[in-house]
Tab-separated table of C-alpha atoms in Angstrom:
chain	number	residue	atom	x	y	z
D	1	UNK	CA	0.000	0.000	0.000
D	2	UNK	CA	1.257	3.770	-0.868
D	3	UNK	CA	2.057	5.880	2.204
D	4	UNK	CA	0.496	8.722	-0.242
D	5	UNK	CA	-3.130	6.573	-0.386
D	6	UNK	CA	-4.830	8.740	2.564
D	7	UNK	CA	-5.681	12.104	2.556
D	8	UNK	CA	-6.565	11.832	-1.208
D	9	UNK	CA	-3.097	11.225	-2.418
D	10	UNK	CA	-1.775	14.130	-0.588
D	11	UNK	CA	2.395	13.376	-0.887
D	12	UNK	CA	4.032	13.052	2.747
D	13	UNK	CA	7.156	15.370	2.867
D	14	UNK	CA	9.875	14.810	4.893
D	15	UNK	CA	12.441	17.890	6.357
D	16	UNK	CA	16.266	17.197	7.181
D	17	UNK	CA	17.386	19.733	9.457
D	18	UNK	CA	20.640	19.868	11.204
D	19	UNK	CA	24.531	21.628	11.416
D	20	UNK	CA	26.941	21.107	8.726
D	21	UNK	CA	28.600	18.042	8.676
D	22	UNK	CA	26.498	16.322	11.045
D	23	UNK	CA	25.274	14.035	8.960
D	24	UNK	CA	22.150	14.987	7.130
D	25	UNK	CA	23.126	13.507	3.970
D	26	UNK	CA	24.104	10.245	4.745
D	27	UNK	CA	20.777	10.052	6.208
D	28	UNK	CA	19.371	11.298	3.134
D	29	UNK	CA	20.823	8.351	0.938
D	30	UNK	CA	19.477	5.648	3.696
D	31	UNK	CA	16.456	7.064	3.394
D	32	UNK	CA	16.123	7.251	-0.426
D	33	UNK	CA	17.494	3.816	-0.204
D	34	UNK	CA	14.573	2.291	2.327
D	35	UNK	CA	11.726	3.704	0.364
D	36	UNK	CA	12.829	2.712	-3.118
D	37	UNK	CA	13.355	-0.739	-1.321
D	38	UNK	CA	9.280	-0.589	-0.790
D	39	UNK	CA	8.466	-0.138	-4.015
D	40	UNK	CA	7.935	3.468	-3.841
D	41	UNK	CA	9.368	7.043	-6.163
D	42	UNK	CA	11.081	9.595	-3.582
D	43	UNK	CA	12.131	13.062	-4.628
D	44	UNK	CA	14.696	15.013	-3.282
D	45	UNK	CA	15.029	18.960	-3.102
D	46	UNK	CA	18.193	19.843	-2.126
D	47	UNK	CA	19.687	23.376	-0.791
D	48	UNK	CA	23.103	24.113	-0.924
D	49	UNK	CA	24.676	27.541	0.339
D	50	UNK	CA	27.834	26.660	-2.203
D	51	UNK	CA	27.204	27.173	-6.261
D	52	UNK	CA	27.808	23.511	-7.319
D	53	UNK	CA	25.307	21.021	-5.803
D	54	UNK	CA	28.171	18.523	-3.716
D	55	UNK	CA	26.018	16.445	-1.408
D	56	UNK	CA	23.571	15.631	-4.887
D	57	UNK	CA	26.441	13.388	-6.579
D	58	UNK	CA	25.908	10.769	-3.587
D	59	UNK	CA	22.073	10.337	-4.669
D	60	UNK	CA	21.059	7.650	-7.117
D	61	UNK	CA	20.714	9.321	-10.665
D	62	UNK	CA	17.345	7.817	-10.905
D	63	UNK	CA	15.768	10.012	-7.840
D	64	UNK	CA	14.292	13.083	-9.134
D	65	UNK	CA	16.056	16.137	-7.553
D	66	UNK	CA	15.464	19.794	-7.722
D	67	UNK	CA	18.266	21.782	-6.804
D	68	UNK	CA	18.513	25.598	-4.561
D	69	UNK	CA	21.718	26.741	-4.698
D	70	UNK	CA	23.506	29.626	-4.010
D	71	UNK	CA	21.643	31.025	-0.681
D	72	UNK	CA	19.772	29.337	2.457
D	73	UNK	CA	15.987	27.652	1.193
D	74	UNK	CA	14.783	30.056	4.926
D	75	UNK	CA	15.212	33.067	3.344
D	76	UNK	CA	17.326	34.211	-0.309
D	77	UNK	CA	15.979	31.173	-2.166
D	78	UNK	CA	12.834	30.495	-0.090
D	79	UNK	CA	10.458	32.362	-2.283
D	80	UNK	CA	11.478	30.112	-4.923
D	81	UNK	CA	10.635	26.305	-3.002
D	82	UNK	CA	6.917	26.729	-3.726
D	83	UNK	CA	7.424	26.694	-7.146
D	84	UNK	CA	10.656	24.154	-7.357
D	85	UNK	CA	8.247	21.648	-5.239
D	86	UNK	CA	5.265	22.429	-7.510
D	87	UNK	CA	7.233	21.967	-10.583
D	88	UNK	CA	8.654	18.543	-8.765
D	89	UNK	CA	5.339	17.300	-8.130
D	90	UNK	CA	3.725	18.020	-11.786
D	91	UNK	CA	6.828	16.516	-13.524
D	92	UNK	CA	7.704	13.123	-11.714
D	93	UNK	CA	5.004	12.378	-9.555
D	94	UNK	CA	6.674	11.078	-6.402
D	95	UNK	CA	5.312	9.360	-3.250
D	96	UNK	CA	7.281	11.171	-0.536
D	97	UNK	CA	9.571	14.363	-0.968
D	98	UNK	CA	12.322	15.198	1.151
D	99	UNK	CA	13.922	18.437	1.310
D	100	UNK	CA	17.397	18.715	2.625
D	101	UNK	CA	18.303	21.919	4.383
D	102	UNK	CA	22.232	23.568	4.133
D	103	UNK	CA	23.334	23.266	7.929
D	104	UNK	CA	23.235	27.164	8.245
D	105	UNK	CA	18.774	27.157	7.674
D	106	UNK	CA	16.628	27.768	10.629
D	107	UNK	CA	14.228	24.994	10.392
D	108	UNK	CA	11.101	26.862	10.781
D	109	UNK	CA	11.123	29.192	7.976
D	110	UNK	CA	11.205	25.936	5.761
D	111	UNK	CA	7.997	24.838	7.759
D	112	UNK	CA	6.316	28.019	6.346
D	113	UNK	CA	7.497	27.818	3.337
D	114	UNK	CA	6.040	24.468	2.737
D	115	UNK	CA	2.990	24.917	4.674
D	116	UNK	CA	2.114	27.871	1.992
D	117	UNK	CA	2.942	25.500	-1.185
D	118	UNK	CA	0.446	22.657	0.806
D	119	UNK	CA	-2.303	25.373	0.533
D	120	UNK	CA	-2.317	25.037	-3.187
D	121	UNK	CA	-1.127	21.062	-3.632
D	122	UNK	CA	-1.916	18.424	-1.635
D	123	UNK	CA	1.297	17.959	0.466
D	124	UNK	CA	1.810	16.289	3.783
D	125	UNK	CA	4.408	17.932	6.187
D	126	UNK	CA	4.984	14.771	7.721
D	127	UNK	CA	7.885	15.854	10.240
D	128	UNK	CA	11.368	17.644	10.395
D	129	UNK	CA	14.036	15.269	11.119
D	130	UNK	CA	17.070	17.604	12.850
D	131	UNK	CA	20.491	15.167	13.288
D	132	UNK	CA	23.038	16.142	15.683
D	133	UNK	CA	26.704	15.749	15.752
D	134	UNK	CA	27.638	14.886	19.344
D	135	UNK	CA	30.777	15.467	19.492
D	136	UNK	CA	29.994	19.407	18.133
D	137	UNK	CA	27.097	19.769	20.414
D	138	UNK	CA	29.322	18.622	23.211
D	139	UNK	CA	32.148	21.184	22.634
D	140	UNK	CA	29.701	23.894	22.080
D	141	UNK	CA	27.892	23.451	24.751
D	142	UNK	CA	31.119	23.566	27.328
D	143	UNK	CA	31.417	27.238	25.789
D	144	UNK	CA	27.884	28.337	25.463
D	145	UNK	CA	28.555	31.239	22.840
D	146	UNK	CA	28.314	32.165	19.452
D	147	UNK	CA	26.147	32.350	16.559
D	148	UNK	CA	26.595	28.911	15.936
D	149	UNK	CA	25.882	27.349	18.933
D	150	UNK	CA	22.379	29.568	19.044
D	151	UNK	CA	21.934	28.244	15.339
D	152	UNK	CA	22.083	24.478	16.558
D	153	UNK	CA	20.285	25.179	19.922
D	154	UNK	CA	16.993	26.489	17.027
D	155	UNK	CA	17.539	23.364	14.936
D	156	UNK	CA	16.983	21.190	18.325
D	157	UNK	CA	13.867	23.164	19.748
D	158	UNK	CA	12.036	23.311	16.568
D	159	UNK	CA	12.781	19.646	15.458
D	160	UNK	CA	9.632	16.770	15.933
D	161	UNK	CA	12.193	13.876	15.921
D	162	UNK	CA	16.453	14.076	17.007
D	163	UNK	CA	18.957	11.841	15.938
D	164	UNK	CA	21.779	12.168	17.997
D	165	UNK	CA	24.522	10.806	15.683
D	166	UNK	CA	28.061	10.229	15.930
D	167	UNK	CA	27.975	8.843	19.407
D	168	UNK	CA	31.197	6.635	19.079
D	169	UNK	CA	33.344	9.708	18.729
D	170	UNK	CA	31.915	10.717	22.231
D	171	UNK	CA	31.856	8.626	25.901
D	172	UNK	CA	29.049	7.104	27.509
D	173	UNK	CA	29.060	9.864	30.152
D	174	UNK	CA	28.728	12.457	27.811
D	175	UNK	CA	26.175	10.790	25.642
D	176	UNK	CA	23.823	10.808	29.032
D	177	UNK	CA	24.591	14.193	29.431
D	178	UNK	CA	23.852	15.009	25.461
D	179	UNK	CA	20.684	13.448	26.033
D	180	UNK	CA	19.569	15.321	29.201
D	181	UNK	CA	20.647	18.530	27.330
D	182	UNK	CA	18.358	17.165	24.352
D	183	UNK	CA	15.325	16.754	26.462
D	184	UNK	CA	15.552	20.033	28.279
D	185	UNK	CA	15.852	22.178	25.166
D	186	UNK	CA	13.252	19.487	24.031
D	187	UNK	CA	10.966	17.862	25.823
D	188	UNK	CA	8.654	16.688	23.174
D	189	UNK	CA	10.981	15.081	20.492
D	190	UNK	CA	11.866	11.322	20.832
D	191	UNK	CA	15.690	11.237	20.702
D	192	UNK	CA	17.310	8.081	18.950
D	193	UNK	CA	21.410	7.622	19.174
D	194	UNK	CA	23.022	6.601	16.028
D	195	UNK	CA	26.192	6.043	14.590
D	196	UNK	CA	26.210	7.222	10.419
D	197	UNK	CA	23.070	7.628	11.302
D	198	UNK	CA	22.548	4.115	11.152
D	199	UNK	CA	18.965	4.009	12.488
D	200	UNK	CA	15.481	1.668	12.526
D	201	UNK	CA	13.850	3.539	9.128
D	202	UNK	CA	10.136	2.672	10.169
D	203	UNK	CA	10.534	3.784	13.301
D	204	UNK	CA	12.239	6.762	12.663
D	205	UNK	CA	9.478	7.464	10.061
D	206	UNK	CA	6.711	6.568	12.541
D	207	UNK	CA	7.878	8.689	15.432
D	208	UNK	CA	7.841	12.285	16.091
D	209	UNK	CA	4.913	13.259	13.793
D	210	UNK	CA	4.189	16.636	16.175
D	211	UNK	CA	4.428	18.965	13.116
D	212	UNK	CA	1.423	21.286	13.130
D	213	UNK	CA	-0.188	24.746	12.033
D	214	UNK	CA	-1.636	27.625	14.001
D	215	UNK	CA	-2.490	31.037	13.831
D	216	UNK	CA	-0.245	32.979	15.621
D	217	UNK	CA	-1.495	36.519	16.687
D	218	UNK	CA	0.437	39.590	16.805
D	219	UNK	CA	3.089	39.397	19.847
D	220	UNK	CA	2.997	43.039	20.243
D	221	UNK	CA	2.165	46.425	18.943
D	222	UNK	CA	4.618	46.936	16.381
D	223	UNK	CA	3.236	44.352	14.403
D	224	UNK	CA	1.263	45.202	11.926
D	225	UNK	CA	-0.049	41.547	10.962
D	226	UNK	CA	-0.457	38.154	12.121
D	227	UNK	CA	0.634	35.162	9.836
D	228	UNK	CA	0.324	31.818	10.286
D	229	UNK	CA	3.396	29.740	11.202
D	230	UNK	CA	3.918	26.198	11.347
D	231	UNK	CA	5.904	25.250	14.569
D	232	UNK	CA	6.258	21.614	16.567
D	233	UNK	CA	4.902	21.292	19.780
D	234	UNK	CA	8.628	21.903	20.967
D	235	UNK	CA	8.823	25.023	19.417
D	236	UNK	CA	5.641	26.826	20.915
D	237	UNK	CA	7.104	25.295	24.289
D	238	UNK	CA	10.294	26.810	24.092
D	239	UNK	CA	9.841	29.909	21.590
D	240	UNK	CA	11.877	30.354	18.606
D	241	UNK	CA	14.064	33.249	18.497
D	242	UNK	CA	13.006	33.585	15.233
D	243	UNK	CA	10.910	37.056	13.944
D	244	UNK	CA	8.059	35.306	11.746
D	245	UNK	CA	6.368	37.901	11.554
D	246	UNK	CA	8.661	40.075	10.140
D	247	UNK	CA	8.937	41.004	6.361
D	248	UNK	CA	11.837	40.297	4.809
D	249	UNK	CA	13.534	42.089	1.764
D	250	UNK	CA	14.834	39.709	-1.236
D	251	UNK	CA	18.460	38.871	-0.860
D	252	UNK	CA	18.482	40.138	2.653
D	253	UNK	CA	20.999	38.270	5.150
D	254	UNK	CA	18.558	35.854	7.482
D	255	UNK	CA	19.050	37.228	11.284
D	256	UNK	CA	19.799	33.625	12.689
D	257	UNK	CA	22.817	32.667	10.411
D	258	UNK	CA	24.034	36.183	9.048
D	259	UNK	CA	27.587	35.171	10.222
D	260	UNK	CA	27.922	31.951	7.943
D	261	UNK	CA	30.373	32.721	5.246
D	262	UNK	CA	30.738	30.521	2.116
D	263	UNK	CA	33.795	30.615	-0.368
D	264	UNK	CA	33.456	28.224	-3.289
D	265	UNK	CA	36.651	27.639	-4.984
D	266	UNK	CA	36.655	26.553	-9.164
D	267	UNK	CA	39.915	25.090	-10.014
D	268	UNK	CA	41.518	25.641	-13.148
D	269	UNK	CA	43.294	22.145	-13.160
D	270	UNK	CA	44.053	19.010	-10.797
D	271	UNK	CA	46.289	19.805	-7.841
D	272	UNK	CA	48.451	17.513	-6.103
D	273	UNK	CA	46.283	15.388	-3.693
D	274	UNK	CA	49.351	15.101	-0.744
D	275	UNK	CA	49.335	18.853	-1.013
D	276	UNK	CA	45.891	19.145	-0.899
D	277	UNK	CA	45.264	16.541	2.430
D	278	UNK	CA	47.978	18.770	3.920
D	279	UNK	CA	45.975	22.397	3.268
D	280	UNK	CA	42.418	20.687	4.365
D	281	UNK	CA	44.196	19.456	7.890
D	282	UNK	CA	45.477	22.872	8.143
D	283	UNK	CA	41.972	24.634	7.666
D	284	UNK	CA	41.579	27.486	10.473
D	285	UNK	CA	39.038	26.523	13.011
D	286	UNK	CA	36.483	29.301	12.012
D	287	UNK	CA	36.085	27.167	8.971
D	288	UNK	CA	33.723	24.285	10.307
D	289	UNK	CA	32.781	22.346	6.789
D	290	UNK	CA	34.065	21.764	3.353
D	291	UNK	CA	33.340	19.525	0.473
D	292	UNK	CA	34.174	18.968	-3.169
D	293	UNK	CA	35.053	17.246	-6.154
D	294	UNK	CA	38.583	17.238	-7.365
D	295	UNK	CA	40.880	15.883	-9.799
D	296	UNK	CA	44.135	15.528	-8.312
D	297	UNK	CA	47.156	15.333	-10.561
D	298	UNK	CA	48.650	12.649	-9.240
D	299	UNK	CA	45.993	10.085	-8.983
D	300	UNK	CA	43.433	8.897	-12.089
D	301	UNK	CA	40.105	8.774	-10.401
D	302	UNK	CA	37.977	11.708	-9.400
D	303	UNK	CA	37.274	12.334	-5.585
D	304	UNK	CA	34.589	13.744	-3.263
D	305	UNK	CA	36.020	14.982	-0.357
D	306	UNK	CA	33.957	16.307	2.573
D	307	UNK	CA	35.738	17.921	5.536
D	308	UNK	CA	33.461	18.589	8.992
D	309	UNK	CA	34.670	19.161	13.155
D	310	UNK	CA	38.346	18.921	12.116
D	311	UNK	CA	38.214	15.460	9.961
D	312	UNK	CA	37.975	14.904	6.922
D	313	UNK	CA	37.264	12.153	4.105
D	314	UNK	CA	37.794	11.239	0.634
D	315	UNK	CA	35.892	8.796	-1.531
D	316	UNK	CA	35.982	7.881	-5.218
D	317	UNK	CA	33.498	9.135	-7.638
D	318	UNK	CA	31.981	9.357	-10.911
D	319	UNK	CA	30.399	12.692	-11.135
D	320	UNK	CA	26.736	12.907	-12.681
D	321	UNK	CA	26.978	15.221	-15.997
D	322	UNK	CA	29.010	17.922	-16.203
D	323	UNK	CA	30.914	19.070	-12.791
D	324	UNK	CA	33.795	21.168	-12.392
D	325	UNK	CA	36.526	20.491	-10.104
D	326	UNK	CA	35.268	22.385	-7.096
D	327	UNK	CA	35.753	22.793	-3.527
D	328	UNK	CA	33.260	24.937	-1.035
D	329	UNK	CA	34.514	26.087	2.149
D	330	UNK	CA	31.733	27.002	4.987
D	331	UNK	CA	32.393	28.796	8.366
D	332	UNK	CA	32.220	31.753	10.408
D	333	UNK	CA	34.046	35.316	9.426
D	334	UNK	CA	37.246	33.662	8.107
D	335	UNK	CA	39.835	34.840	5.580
D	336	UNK	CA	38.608	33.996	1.819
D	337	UNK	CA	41.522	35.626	0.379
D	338	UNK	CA	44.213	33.404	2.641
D	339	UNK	CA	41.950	29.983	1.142
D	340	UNK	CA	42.210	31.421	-2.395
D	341	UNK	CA	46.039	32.362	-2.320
D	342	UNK	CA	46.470	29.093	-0.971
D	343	UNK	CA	44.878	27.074	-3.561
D	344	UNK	CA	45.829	29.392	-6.156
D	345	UNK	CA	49.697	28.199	-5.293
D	346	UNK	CA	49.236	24.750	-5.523
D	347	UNK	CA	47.619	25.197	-9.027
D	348	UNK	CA	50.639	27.273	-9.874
D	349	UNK	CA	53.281	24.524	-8.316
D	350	UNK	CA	51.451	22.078	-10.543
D	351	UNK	CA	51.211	24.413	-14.155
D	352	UNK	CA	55.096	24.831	-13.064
């Protein structure tokens, strides 16, 4: 039986919230993988802050994808997911759509902006899946400041299910502690621990289904209008720091992330891949998550390297269609112009 038989075919859609690099993508693929397994079509929209969709060369060619790149789906490309998921819908018919946040998007601007497309299509906002890196949340939490951790600390509230991945990189005395920090920030999301987020699909499907709408009225007197906004019960518990209400002006820099920074790097030929391991292990710390494809000089096959919390891996790949060799580099106020020179020598080395 079709999950999308109830509700007159309305199409259940699934959100993947979370930090960069905590794992939101590897989920995405198990996922994919369980429901094609069952016979059914899943789409994929997938938000990148970078130019080059990265994380879309791990998903199956097959799986319809639209892609939002360039800006955060909450708020410079946001206008635009109505009609990317209408257009998604009319063309390839799925069963179930999941949209795939960057790491930088408050969570509950998505809600909205989905909520708004289901008033015109018959979509499902099934729940918003937020996965968290525990080794991250553990050393932000011990210092408790910065946009970031505030950023993550949103993700958690507003989420109706938490995986709480990565747990072998952390002890068993922190993981209780992780988990007591989960429930007090929120209280109404199941948790479930995971390693590569390695997790029971039905259940994980099945549980935390506490997305809802409701009319919000105007906090105060300098609003001028109430909207409707689509929260989870732990986000009307704990309050979003989040303005809905306020308007916001195309392009404009969202309030929650405004201190993310992206650099994406096009390479004008293959660079050596010892010299390149050696610049991605010497990334500053404000830079919290890179990825890319490359073509190293030394080596034959193409790689997709991903960098995240100070590791980093690199995997063999066959690119789908045309992709530059690329490399996107993700943090908080740090020095584009040092990354460029940088890369820009080991080009140079290698034309020498």
């Amino acid at each position: 039986m079709s999950i999308t038989s109830e509700k007159e075919q309305s199409i259940p859609v699934y959100i993947l919230s979370g930090f960069l690099g905590s794992g939101k993508t590897t989920l995405l693929v198990q996922l994919i993988e369980h429901w094609q397994q069952a016979g059914l079509r899943p789409a994929v929209v997938m938000n990148e802050l970078g130019e080059v969709n990265l994380d879309g060369q791990v998903v199956d060619a097959e799986v319809p994808m639209t892609e939002m790149l360039g800006g955060c789906i909450c708020c410079t490309v946001r206008g635009d997911l109505g009609i990317q998921l209408a257009d998604l819908v009319r063309e390839e018919s799925p069963d179930v759509i999941i949209i795939e946040a960057t790491g930088a998007a408050n969570p509950m601007e998505i809600l909205d902006a989905v909520t708004e497309t289901s008033l015109y299509m018959r979509l499902e906002l099934k729940s918003l899946i937020t996965v968290v890196d525990a080794a991250h949340l553990s050393g932000l939490y011990q210092e408790q400041k910065g946009q970031t951790f505030k950023l993550m600390q949103e993700q958690i509230r507003c989420a109706s299910i938490l995986i709480l991945n990565k747990t072998d990189r952390v002890n068993e005395q922190e993981i209780s502690e992780l988990r007591q920090l989960l429930t007090k920030w929120n209280g109404f999301a199941p948790v479930i621990q995971a390693v590569r987020c390695e997790v029971d699909m039905d259940l994980l499907l099945q549980s935390g289904a506490g997305v809802h709408a409701y009319q919000a009225a105007a906090e105060s007197d300098k609003r001028e209008i109430s909207a409707e906004h689509v929260h989870t019960d732990a986000c009307t518990e704990h309050g979003c720091s989040h303005d809905h209400g306020q308007h916001h002006e195309p392009h404009a820099p969202h309030a929650s992330h405004e201190h993310v920074m992206v650099y994406t790097h096009y390479f004008s030929q293959p660079v050596n891949s010892e010299a390149f391991e050696r610049f991605v292990a010497g990334l500053p710390r404000d830079v919290y998550r890179a990825k890319g494809i490359l073509s190293f000089s030394d080596t034959a096959s193409r790689f997709w390297f991903q960098y995240a919390y100070r590791e980093s891996d690199y995997m063999k790949i066959t690119p789908q269609g045309d992709v530059p060799n690329v490399a996107v580099f993700i943090g908080e106020h740090f020095d584009q112009a040092v990354i460029r020179k940088q890369l820009m020598e080991m080009e140079a080395i290698n034309q020498a």
